[in-house]
PDB file of C-alpha atoms in Angstrom:
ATOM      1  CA  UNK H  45      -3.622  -1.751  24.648  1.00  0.00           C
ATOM      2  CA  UNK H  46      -1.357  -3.268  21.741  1.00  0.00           C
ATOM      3  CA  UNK H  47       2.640  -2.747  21.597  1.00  0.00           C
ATOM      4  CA  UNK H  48       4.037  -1.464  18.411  1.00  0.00           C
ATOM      5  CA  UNK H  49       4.584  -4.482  15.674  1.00  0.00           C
ATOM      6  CA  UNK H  50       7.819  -6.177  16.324  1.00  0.00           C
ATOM      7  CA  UNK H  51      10.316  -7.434  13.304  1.00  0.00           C
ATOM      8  CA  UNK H  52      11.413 -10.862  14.920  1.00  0.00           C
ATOM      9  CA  UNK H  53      13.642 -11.366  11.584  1.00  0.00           C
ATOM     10  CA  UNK H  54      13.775 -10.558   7.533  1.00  0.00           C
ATOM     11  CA  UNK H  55      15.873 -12.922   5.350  1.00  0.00           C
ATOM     12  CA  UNK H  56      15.517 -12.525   1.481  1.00  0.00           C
ATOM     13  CA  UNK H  57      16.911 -15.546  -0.304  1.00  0.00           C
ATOM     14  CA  UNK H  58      18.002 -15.110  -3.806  1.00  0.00           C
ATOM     15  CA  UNK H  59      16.690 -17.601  -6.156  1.00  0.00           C
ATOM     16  CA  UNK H  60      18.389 -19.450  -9.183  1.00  0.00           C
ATOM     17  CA  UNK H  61      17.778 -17.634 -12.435  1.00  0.00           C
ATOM     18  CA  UNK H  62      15.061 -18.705 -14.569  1.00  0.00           C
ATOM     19  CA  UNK H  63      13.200 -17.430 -17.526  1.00  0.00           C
ATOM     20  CA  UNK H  64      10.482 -16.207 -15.368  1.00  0.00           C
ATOM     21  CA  UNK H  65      11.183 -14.056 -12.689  1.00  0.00           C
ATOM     22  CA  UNK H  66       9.270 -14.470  -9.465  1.00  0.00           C
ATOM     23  CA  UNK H  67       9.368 -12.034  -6.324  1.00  0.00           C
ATOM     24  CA  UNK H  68       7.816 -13.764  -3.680  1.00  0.00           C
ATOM     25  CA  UNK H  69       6.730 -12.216   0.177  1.00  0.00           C
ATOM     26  CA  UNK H  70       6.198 -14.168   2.717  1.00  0.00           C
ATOM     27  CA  UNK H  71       4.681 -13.106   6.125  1.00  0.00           C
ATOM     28  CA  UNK H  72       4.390 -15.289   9.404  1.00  0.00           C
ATOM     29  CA  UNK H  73       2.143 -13.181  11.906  1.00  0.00           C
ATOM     30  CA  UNK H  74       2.303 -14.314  15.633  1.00  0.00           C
ATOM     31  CA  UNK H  75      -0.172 -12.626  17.834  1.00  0.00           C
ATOM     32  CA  UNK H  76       0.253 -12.793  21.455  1.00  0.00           C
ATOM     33  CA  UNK H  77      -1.222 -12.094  24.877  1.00  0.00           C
ATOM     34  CA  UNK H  78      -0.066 -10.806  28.173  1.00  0.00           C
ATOM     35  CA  UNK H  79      -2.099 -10.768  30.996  1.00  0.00           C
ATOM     36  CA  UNK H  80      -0.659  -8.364  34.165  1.00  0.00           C
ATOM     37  CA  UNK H  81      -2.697  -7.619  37.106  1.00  0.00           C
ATOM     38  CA  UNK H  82      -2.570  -3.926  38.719  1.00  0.00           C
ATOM     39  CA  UNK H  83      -2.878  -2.745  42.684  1.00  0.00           C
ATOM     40  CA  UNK H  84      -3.932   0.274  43.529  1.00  0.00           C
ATOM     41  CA  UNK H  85      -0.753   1.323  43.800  1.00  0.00           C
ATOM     42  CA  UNK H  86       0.032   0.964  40.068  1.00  0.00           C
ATOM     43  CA  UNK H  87       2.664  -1.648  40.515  1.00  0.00           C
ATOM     44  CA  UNK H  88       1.987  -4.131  37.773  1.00  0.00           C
ATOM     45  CA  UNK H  89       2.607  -8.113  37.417  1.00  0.00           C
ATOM     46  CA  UNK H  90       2.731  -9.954  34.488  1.00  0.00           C
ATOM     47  CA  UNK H  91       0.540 -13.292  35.064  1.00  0.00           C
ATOM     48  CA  UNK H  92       0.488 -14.981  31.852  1.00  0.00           C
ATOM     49  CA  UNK H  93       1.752 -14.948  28.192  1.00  0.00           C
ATOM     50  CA  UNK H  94       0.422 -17.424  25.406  1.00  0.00           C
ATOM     51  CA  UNK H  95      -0.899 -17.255  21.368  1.00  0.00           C
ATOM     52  CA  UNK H  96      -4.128 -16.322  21.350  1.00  0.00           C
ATOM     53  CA  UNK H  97      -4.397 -17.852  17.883  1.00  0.00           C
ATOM     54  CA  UNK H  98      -2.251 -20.312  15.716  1.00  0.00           C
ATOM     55  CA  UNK H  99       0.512 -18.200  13.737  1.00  0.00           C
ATOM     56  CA  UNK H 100      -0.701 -16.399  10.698  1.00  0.00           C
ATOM     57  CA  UNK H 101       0.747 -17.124   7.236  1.00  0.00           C
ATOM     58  CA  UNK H 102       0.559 -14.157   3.944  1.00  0.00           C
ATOM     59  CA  UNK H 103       2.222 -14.821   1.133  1.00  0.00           C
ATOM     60  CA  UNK H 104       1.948 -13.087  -2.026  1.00  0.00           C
ATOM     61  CA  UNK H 105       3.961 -12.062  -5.474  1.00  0.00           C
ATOM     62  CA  UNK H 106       5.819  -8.318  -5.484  1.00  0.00           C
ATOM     63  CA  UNK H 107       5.042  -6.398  -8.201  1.00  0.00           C
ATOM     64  CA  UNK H 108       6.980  -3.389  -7.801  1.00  0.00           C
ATOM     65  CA  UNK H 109       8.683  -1.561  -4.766  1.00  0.00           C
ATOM     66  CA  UNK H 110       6.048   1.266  -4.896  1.00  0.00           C
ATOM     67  CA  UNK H 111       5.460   1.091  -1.101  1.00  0.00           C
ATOM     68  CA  UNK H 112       1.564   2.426  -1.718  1.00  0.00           C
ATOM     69  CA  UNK H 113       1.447  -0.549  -3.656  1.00  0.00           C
ATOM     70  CA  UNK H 114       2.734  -2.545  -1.067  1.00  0.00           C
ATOM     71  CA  UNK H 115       0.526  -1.304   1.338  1.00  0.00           C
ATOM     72  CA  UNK H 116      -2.356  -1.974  -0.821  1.00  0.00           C
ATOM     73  CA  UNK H 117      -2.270  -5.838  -0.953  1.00  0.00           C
ATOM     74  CA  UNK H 118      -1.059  -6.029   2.486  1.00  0.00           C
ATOM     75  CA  UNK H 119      -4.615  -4.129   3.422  1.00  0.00           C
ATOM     76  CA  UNK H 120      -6.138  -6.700   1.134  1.00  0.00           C
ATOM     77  CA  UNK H 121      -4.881  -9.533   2.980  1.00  0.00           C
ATOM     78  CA  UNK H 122      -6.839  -7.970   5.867  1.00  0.00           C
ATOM     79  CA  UNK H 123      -3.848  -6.839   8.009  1.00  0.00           C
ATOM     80  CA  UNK H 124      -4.484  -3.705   9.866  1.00  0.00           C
ATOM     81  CA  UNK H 125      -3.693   0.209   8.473  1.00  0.00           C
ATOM     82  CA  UNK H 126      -1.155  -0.057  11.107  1.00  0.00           C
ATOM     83  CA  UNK H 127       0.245  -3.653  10.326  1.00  0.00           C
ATOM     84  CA  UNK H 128       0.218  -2.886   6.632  1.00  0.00           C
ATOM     85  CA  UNK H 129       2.360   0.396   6.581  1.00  0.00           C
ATOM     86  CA  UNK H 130       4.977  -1.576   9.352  1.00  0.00           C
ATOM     87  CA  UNK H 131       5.825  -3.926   6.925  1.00  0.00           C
ATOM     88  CA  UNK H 132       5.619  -2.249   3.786  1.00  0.00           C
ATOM     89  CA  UNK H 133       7.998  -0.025   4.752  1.00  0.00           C
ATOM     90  CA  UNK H 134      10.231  -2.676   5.741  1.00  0.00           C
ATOM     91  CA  UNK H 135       9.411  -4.705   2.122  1.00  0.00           C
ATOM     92  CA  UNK H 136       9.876  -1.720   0.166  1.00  0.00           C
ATOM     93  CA  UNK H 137      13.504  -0.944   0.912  1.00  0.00           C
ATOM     94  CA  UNK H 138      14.691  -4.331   1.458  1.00  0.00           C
ATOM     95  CA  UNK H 139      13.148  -5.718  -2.055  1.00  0.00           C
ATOM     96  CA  UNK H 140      15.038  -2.647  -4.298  1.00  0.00           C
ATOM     97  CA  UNK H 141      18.434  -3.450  -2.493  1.00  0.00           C
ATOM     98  CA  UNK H 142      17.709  -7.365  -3.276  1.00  0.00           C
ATOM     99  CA  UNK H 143      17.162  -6.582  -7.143  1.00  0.00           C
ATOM    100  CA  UNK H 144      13.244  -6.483  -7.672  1.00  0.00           C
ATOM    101  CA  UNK H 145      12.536  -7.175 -11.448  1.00  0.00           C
ATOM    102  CA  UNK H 146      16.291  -8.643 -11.953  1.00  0.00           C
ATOM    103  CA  UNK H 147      16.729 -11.321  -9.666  1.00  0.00           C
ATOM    104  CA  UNK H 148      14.003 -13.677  -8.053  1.00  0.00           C
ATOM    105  CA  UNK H 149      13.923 -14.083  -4.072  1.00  0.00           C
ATOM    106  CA  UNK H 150      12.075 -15.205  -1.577  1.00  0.00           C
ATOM    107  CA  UNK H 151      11.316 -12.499   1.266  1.00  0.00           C
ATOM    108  CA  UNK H 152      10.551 -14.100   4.669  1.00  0.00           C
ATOM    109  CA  UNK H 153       9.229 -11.778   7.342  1.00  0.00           C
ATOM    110  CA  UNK H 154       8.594 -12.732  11.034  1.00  0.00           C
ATOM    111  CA  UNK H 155       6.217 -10.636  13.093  1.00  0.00           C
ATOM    112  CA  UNK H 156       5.106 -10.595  16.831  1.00  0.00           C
ATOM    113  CA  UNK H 157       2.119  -8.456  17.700  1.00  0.00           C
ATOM    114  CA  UNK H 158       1.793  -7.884  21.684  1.00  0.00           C
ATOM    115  CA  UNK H 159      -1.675  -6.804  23.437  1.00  0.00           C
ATOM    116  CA  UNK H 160      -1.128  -6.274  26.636  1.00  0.00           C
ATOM    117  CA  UNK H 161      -4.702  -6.984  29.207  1.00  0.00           C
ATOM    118  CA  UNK H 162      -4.312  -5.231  32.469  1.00  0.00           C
ATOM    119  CA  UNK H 163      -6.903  -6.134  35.450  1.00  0.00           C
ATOM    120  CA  UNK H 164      -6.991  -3.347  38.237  1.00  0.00           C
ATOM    121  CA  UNK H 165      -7.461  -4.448  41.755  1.00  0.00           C
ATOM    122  CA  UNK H 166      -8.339  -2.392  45.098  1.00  0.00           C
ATOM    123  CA  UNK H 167      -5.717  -3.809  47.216  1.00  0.00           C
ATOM    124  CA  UNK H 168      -1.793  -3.657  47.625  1.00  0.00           C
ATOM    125  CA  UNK H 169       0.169  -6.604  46.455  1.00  0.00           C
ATOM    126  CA  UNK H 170       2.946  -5.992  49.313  1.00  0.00           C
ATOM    127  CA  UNK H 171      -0.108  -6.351  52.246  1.00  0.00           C
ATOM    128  CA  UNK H 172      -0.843  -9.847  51.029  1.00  0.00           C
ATOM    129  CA  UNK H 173      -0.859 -12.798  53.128  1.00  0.00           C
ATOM    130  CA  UNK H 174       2.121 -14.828  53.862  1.00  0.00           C
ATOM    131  CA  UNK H 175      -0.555 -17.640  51.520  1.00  0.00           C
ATOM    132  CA  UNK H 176      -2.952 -17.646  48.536  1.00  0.00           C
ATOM    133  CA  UNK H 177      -4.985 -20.347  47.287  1.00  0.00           C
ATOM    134  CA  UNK H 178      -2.997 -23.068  49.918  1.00  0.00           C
ATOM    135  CA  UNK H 179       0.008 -21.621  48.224  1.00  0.00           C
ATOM    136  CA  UNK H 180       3.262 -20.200  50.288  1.00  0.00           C
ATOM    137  CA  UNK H 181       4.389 -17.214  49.129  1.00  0.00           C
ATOM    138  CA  UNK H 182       8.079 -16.573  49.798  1.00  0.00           C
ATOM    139  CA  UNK H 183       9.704 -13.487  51.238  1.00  0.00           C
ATOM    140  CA  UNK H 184      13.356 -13.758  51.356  1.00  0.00           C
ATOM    141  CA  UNK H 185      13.743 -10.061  52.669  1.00  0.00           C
ATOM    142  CA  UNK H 186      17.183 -10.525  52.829  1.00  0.00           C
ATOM    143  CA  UNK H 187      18.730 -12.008  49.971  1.00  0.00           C
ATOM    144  CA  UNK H 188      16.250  -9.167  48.004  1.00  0.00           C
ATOM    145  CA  UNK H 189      17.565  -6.324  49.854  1.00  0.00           C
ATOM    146  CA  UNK H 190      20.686  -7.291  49.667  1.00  0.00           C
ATOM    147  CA  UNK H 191      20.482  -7.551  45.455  1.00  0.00           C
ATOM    148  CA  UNK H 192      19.088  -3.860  45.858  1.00  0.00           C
ATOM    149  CA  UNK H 193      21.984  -2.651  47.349  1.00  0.00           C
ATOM    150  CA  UNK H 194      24.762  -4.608  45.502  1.00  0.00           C
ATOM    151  CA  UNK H 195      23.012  -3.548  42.301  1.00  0.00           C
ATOM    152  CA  UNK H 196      22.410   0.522  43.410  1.00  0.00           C
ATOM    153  CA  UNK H 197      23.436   2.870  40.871  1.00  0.00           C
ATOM    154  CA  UNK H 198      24.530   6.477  41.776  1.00  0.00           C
ATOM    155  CA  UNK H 199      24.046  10.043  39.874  1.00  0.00           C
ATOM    156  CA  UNK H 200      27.518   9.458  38.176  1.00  0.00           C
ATOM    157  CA  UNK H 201      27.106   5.605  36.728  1.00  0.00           C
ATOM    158  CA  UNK H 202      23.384   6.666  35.966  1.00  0.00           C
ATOM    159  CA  UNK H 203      24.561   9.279  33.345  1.00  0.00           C
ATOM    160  CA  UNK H 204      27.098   6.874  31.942  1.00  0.00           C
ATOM    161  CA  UNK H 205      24.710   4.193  31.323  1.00  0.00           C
ATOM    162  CA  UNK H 206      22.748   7.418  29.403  1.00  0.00           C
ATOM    163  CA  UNK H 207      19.489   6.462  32.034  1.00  0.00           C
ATOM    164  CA  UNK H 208      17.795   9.696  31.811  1.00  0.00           C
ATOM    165  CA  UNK H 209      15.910   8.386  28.773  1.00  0.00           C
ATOM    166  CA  UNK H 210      14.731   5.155  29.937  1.00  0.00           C
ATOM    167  CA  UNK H 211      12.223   4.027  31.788  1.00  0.00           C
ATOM    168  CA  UNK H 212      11.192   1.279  34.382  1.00  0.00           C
ATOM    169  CA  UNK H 213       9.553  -1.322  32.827  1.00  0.00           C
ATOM    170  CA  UNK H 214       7.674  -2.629  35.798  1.00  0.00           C
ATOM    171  CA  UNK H 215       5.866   1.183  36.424  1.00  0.00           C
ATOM    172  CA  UNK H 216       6.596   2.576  32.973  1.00  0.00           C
ATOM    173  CA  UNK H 217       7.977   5.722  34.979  1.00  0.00           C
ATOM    174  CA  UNK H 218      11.550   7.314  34.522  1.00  0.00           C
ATOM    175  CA  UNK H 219      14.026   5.700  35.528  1.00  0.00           C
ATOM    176  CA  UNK H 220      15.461   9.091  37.345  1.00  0.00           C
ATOM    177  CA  UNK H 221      14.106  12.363  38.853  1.00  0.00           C
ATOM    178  CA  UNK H 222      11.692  10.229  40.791  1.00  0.00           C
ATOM    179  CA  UNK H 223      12.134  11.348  44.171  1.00  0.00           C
ATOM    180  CA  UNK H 224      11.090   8.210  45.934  1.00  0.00           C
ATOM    181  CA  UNK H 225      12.528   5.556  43.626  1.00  0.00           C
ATOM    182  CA  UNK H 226      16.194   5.237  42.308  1.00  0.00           C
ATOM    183  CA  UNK H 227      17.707   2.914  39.897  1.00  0.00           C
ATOM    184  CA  UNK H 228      19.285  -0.063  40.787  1.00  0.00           C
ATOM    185  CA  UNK H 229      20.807  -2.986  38.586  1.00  0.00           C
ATOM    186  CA  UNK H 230      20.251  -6.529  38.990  1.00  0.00           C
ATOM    187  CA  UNK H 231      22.795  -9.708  38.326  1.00  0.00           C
ATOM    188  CA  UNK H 232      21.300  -9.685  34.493  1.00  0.00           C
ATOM    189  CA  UNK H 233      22.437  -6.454  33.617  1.00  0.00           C
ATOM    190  CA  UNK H 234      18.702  -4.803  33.780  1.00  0.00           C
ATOM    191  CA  UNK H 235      17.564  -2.118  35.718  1.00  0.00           C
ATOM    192  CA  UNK H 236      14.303  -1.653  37.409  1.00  0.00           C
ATOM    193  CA  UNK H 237      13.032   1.253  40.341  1.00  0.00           C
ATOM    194  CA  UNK H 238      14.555  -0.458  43.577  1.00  0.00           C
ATOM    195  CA  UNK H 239      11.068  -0.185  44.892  1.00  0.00           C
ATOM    196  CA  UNK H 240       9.479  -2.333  41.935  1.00  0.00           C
ATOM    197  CA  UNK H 241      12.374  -4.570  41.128  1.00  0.00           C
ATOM    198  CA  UNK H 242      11.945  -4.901  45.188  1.00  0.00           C
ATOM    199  CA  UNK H 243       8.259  -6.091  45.316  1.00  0.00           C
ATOM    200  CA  UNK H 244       8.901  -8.145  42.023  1.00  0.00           C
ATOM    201  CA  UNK H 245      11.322 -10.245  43.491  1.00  0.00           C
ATOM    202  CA  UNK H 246       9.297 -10.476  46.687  1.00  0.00           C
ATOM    203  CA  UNK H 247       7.145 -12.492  44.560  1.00  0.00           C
ATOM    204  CA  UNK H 248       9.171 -13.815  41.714  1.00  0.00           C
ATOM    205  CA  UNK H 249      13.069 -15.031  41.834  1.00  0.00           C
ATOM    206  CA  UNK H 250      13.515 -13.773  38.058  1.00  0.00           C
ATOM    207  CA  UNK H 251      13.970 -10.966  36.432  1.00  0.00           C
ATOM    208  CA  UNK H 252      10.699  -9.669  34.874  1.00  0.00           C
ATOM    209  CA  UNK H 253      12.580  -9.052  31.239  1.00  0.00           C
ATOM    210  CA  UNK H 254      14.611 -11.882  30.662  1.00  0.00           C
ATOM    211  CA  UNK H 255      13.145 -13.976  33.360  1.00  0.00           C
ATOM    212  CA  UNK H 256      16.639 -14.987  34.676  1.00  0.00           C
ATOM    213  CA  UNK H 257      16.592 -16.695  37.853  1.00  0.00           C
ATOM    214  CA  UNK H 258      18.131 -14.256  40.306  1.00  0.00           C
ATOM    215  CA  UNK H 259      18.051 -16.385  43.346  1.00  0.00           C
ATOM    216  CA  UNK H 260      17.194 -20.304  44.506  1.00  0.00           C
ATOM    217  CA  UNK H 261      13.931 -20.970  46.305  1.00  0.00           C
TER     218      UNK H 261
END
């Protein structure tokens, strides 16, 4: 599976006027990989992140802010249906406000694309052995419950931080309503299922978003 196209940043840089006026897109495409494994339980862990491929470069002159049109050449520099209308819709806008046909610019776009590989295995990641491979791995029960509690988040402070809507993003569940998981809140600010922020950091000492190290090993 793919995540949706991500806008990592637009900057449109107004040119110097000349007798010729140029409208000029830019597009730097970075295409990346992450790798999670899967028990049979469902709980996921992300193993690896890298480019699969060296970044991407478009660039091309605007005609018009006719976002078909837009679309058009973006499909003809062999970006997907998907791709194309993401930024087009994006170019469009941003290219009337900046005075298309008037003033010359320089649009820079910066895109991440995400596809995310998931390998399923028959086995529960919390019934593995204390070592894999000749590595130790490290169990401090203690210092992880004790994050779990400190970082528990009742009924009241759930509907304050408005957490009906979001979702876990280790299990992809709600983040309420599930009647054997509740939210809890960790030293970075983000909030997880106890139970999977639990077996995360039974594993890892960071947080799986911002990969803050929660604890010293």
């Amino acid at each position: 599976m793919n995540y949706p196209p991500q806008l990592l940043r637009l900057d449109t840089r107004i040119l110097s006027q000349s007798e010729e006026i140029r409208n000029v897109v830019k597009i730097r495409v970075h295409t990346v990989v992450e790798e999670y494994i899967r028990d049979r339980t469902g709980f996921q862990t992300l193993t690896a992140s890298y480019e699969s491929s060296p970044p991407r470069l478009i660039e091309f002159s605007l005609p018009s802010a006719n976002l078909r049109q837009i679309n058009d050449i973006l499909c003809r520099h062999r970006l997907s249906p998907q791709l194309s209308l993401f930024l087009a819709v994006r170019i469009s806008p941003e290219a009337t406000k900046k005075g298309l046909g008037v003033n010359s610019f320089v649009m820079t776009l910066l895109v991440k694309l995400t596809y995310k590989r998931v390998s399923a295995f028959n086995f529960d990641f919390s019934t593995l052995p204390s070592s894999i491979g000749g590595e130790a791995v490290n169990w401090e029960d203690d210092v992880v419950e004790r994050l779990i509690r400190e970082g528990a988040i009742d009924k009241e402070r759930s509907k304050s931080l408005n957490l009906g809507s979001e979702a876990c993003s280790i299990c992809f569940e709600s983040l309420v309503g599930t009647s054997d998981k509740a939210p809890t809140q960790i030293s970075c600010s983000h909030v997880f299922h106890d139970r999977c922020i639990s077996q995360w950091l039974r594993r890892k000492n960071s947080c799986p978003l911002c990969r803050r190290e929660l604890y010293g090993r």
